[in-house]
mmCIF file of C-alpha atoms in Angstrom:
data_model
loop_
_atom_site.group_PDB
_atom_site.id
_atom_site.type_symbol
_atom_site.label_atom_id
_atom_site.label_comp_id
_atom_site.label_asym_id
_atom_site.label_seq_id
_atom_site.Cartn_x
_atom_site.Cartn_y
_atom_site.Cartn_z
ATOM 1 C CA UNK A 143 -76.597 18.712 -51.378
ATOM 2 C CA UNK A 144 -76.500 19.691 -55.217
ATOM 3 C CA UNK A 145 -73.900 22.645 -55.927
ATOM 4 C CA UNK A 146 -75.510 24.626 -58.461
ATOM 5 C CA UNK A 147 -72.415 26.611 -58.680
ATOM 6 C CA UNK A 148 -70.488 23.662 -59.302
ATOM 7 C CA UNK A 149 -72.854 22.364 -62.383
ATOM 8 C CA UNK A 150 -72.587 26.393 -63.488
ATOM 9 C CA UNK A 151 -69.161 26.274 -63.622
ATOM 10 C CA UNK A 152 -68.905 22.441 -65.468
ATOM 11 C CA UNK A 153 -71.464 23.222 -67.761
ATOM 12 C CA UNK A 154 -70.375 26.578 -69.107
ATOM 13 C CA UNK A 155 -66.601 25.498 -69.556
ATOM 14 C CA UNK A 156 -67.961 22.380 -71.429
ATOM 15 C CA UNK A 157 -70.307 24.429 -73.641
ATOM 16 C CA UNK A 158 -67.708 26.922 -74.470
ATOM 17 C CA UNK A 159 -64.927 23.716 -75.124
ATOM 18 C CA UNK A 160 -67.252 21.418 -76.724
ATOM 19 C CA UNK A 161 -69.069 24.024 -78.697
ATOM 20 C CA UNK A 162 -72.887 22.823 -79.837
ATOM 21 C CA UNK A 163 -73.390 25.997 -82.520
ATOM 22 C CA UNK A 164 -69.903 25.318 -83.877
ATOM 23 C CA UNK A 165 -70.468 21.846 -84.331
ATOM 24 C CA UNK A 166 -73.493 21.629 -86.541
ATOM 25 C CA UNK A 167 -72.135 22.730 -89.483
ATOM 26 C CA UNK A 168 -69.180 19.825 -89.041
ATOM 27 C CA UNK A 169 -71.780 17.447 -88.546
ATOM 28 C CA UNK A 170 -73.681 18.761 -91.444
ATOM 29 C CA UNK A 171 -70.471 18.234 -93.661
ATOM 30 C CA UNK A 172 -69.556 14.816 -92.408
ATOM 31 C CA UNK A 173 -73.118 13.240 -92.534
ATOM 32 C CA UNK A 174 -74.080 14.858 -96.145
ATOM 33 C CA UNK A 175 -75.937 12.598 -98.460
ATOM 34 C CA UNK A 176 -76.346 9.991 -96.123
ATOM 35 C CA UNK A 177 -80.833 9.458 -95.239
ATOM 36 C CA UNK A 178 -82.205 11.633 -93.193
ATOM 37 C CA UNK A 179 -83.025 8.489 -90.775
ATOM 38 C CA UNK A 180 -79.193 7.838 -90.663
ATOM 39 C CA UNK A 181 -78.574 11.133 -89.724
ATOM 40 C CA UNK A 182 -80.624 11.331 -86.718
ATOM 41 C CA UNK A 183 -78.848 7.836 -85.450
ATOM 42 C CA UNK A 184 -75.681 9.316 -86.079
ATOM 43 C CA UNK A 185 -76.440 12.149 -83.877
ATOM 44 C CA UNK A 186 -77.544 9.974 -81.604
ATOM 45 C CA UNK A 187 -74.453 8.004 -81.614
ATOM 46 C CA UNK A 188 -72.092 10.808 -81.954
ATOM 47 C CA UNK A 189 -73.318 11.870 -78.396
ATOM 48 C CA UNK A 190 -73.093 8.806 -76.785
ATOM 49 C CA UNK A 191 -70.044 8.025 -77.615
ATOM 50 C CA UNK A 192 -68.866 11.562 -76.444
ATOM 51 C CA UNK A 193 -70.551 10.875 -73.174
ATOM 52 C CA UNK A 194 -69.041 7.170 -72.526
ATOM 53 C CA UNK A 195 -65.502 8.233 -73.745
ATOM 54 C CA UNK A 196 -66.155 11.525 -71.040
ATOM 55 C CA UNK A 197 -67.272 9.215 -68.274
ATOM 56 C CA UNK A 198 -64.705 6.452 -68.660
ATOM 57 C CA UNK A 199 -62.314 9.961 -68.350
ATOM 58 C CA UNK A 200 -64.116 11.148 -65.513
ATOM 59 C CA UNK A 201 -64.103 7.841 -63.669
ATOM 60 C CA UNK A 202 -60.308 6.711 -64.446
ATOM 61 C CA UNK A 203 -59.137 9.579 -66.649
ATOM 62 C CA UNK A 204 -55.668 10.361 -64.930
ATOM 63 C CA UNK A 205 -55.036 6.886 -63.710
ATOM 64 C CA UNK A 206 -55.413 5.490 -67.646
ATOM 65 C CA UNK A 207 -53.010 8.229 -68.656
ATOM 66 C CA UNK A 208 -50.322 7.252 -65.966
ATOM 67 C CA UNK A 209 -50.880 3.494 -67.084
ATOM 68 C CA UNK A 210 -50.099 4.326 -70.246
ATOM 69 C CA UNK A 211 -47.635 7.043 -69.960
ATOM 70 C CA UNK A 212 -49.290 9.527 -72.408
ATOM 71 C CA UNK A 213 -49.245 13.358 -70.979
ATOM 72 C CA UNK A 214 -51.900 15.593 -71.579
ATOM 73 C CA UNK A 215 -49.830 17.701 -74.657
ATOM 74 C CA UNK A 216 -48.869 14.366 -76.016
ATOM 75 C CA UNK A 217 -53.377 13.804 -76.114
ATOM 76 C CA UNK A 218 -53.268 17.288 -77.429
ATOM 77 C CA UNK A 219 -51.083 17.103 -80.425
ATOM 78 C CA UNK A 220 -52.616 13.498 -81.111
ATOM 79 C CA UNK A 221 -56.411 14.453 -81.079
ATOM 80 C CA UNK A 222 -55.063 18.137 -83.295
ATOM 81 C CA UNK A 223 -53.201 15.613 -86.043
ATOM 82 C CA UNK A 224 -56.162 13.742 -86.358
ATOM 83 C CA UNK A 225 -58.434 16.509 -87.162
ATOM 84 C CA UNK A 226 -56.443 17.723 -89.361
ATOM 85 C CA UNK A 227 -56.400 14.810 -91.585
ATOM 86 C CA UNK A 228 -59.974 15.169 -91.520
ATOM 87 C CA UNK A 229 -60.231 18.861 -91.892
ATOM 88 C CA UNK A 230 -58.062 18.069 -95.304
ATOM 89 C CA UNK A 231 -60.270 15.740 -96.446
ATOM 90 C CA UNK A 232 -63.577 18.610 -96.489
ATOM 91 C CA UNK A 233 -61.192 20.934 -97.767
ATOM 92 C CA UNK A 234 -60.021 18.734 -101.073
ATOM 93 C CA UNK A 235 -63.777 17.039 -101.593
ATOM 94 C CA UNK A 236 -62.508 13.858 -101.085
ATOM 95 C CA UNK A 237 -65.497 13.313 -98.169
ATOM 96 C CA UNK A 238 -68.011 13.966 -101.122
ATOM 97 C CA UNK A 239 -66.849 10.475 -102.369
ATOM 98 C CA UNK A 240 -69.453 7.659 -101.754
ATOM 99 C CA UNK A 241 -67.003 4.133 -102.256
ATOM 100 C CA UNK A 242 -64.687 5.967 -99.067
ATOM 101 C CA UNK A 243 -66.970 7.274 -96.588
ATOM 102 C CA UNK A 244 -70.747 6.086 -97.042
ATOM 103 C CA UNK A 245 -70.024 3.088 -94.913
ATOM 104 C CA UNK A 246 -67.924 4.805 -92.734
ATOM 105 C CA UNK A 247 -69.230 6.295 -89.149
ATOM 106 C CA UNK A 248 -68.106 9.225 -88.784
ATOM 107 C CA UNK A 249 -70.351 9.359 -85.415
ATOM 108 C CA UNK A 250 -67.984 7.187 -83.619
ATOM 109 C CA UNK A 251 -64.533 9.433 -85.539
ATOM 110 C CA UNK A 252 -64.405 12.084 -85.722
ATOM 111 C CA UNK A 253 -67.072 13.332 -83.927
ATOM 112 C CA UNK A 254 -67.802 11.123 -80.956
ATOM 113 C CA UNK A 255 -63.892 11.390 -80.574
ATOM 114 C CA UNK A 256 -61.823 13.672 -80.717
ATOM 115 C CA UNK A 257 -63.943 17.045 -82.098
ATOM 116 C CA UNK A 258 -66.641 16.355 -78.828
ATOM 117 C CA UNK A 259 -64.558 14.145 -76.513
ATOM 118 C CA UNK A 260 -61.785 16.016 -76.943
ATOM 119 C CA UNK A 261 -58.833 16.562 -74.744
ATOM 120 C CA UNK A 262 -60.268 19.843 -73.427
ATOM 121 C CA UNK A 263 -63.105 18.489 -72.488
ATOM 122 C CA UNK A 264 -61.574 15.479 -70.945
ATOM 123 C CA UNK A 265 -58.953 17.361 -68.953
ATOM 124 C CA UNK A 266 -61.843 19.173 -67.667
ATOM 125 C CA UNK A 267 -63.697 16.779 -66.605
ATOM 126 C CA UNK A 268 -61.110 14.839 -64.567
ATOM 127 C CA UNK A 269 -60.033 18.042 -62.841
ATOM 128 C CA UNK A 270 -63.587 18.339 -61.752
ATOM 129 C CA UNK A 271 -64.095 15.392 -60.893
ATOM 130 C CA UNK A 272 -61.247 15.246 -58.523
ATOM 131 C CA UNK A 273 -62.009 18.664 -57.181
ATOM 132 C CA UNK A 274 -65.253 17.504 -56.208
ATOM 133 C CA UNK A 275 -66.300 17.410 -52.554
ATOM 134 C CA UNK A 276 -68.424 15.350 -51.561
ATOM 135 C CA UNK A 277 -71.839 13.642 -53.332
ATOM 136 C CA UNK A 278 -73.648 16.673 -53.524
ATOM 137 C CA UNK A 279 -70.509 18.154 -55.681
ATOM 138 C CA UNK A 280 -69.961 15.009 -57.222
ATOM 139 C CA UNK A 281 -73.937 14.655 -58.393
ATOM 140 C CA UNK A 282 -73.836 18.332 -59.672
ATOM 141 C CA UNK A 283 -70.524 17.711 -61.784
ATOM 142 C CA UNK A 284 -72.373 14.460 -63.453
ATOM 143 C CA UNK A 285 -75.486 16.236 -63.770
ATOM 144 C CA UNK A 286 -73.660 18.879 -65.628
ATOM 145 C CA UNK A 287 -71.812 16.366 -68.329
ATOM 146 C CA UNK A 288 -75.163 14.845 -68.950
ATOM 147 C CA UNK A 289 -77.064 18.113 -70.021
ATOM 148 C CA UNK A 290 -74.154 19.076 -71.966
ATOM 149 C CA UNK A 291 -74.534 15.566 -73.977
ATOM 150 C CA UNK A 292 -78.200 16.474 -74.177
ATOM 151 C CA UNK A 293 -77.628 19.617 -75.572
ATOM 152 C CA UNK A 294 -75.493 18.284 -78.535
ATOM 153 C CA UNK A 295 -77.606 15.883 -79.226
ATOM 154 C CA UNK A 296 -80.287 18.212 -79.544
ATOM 155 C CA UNK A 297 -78.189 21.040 -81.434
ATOM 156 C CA UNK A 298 -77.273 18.228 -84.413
ATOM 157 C CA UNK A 299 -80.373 16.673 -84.201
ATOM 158 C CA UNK A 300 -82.298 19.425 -85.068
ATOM 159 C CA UNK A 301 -79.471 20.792 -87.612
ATOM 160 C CA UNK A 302 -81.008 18.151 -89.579
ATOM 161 C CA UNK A 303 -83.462 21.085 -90.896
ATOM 162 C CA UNK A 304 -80.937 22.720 -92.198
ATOM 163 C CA UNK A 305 -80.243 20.785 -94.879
ATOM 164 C CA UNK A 306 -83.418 20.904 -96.253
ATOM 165 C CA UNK A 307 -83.511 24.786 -96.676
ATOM 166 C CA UNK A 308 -79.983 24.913 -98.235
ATOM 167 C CA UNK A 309 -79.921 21.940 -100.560
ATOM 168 C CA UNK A 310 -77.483 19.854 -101.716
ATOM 169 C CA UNK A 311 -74.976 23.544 -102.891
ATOM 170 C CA UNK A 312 -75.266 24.997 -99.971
ATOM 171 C CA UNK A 313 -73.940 21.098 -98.276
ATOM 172 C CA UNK A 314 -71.029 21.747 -100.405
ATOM 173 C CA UNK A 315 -70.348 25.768 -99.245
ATOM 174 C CA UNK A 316 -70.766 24.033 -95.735
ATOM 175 C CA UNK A 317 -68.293 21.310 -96.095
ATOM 176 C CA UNK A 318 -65.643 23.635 -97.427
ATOM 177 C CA UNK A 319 -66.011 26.276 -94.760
ATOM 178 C CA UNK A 320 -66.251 23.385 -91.740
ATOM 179 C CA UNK A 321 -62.553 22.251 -93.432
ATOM 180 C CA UNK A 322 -61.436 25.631 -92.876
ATOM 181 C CA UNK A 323 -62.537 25.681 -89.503
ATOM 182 C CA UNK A 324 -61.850 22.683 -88.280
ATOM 183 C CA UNK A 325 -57.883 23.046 -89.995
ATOM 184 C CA UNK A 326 -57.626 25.992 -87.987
ATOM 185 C CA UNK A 327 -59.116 24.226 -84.283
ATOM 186 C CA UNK A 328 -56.577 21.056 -85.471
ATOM 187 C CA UNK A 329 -53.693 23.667 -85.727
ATOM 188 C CA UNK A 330 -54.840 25.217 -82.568
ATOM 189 C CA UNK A 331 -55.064 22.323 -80.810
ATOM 190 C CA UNK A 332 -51.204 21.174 -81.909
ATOM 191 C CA UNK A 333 -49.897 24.599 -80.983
ATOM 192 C CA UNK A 334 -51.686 24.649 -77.246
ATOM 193 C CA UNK A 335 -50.034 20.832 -76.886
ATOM 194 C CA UNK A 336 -46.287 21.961 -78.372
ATOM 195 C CA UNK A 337 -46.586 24.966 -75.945
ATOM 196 C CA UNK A 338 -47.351 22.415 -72.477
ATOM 197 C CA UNK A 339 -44.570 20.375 -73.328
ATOM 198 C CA UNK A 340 -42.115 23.581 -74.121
ATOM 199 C CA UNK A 341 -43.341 24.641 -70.070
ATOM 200 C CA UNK A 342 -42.713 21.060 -69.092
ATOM 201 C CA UNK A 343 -39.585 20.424 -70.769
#
């Protein structure tokens, strides 16, 4: 039978980790100046790719990190390092250049992985997934990472409109204040990892 507390409980921590209203202006930033048609794939793409790189996590997560011998900190620090780099290139304006980023996808990285798929959201996942009892519990916990995806898609889909209401300046403001932000998750993120492996070590 279908746990609604269960999906509750999945949905909110994935909402509150993977964070749709904090997103859009990083999407804005990172898909600037590309077509508005381009966009709307991107969003598209940005959220499946967060939902296959959750699911393969969900399915296999802990067994692919035994395999390959990579902790959950270690995940941490990697997926905060890699942000960072990003988060540094918004900050200096060096996204804003055509010849190193138009044909780059930034739906597949950094978005798709690791600012969506991130490691809190894939530790989260796996420990529901192996707390889950049963099919009704399992059907609620996959029910609940699919209407999260939804909702992203959604959220950056329709940021699309914001664009048009703050022009090409305010895409600039916006890309400068999502480096800030997304320097200061990246730092977070490296800190939180550094701390697990000082309580491991």
């Amino acid at each position: 039978m279908f746990d609604v507390a269960v999906f509750g409980s999945l949905f909110l921590t994935l909402f509150v980790i993977m964070d749709p209203p904090g997103i859009t202006p990083i999407f804005l930033a990172l898909t600037s100046g590309r077509p508005a048609k381009v966009q709307r794939r991107m969003a598209g793409q940005a959220a499946a790719v967060a939902f296959g790189v959750i699911a393969v996590f969900g399915i296999g997560g802990q067994q692919i990190l035994d395999y390959l011998h990579v902790s959950v900190p270690a995940l941490m620090i990697a997926g905060g390092l890699l942000l960072l780099l990003i988060a540094l290139d918004l900050l200096t304006g060096k996204n804003d250049e055509p010849t190193q980023t138009k044909d780059v996808n930034v739906a597949l990285v950094p978005l798709g992985m690791p600012l969506l798929a991130g490691p809190g959201a894939i530790v989260s996942v796996i420990l529901a997934v192996q707390h889950a009892r049963g099919i009704g519990d399992q059907v609620a916990v996959w029910t609940a990472i699919a209407a999260m995806h939804a909702v992203l898609w959604v959220t950056m889909r329709y940021s699309l409109l914001i664009i048009r209401v703050i022009k090409e300046g305010g895409v600039v403001l916006v890309t400068r204040l999502s480096g800030m932000m997304l320097s200061a998750i990246a730092v977070q993120q490296i800190i939180n990892g550094v701390i697990q492996v000082a309580h491991t070590a």
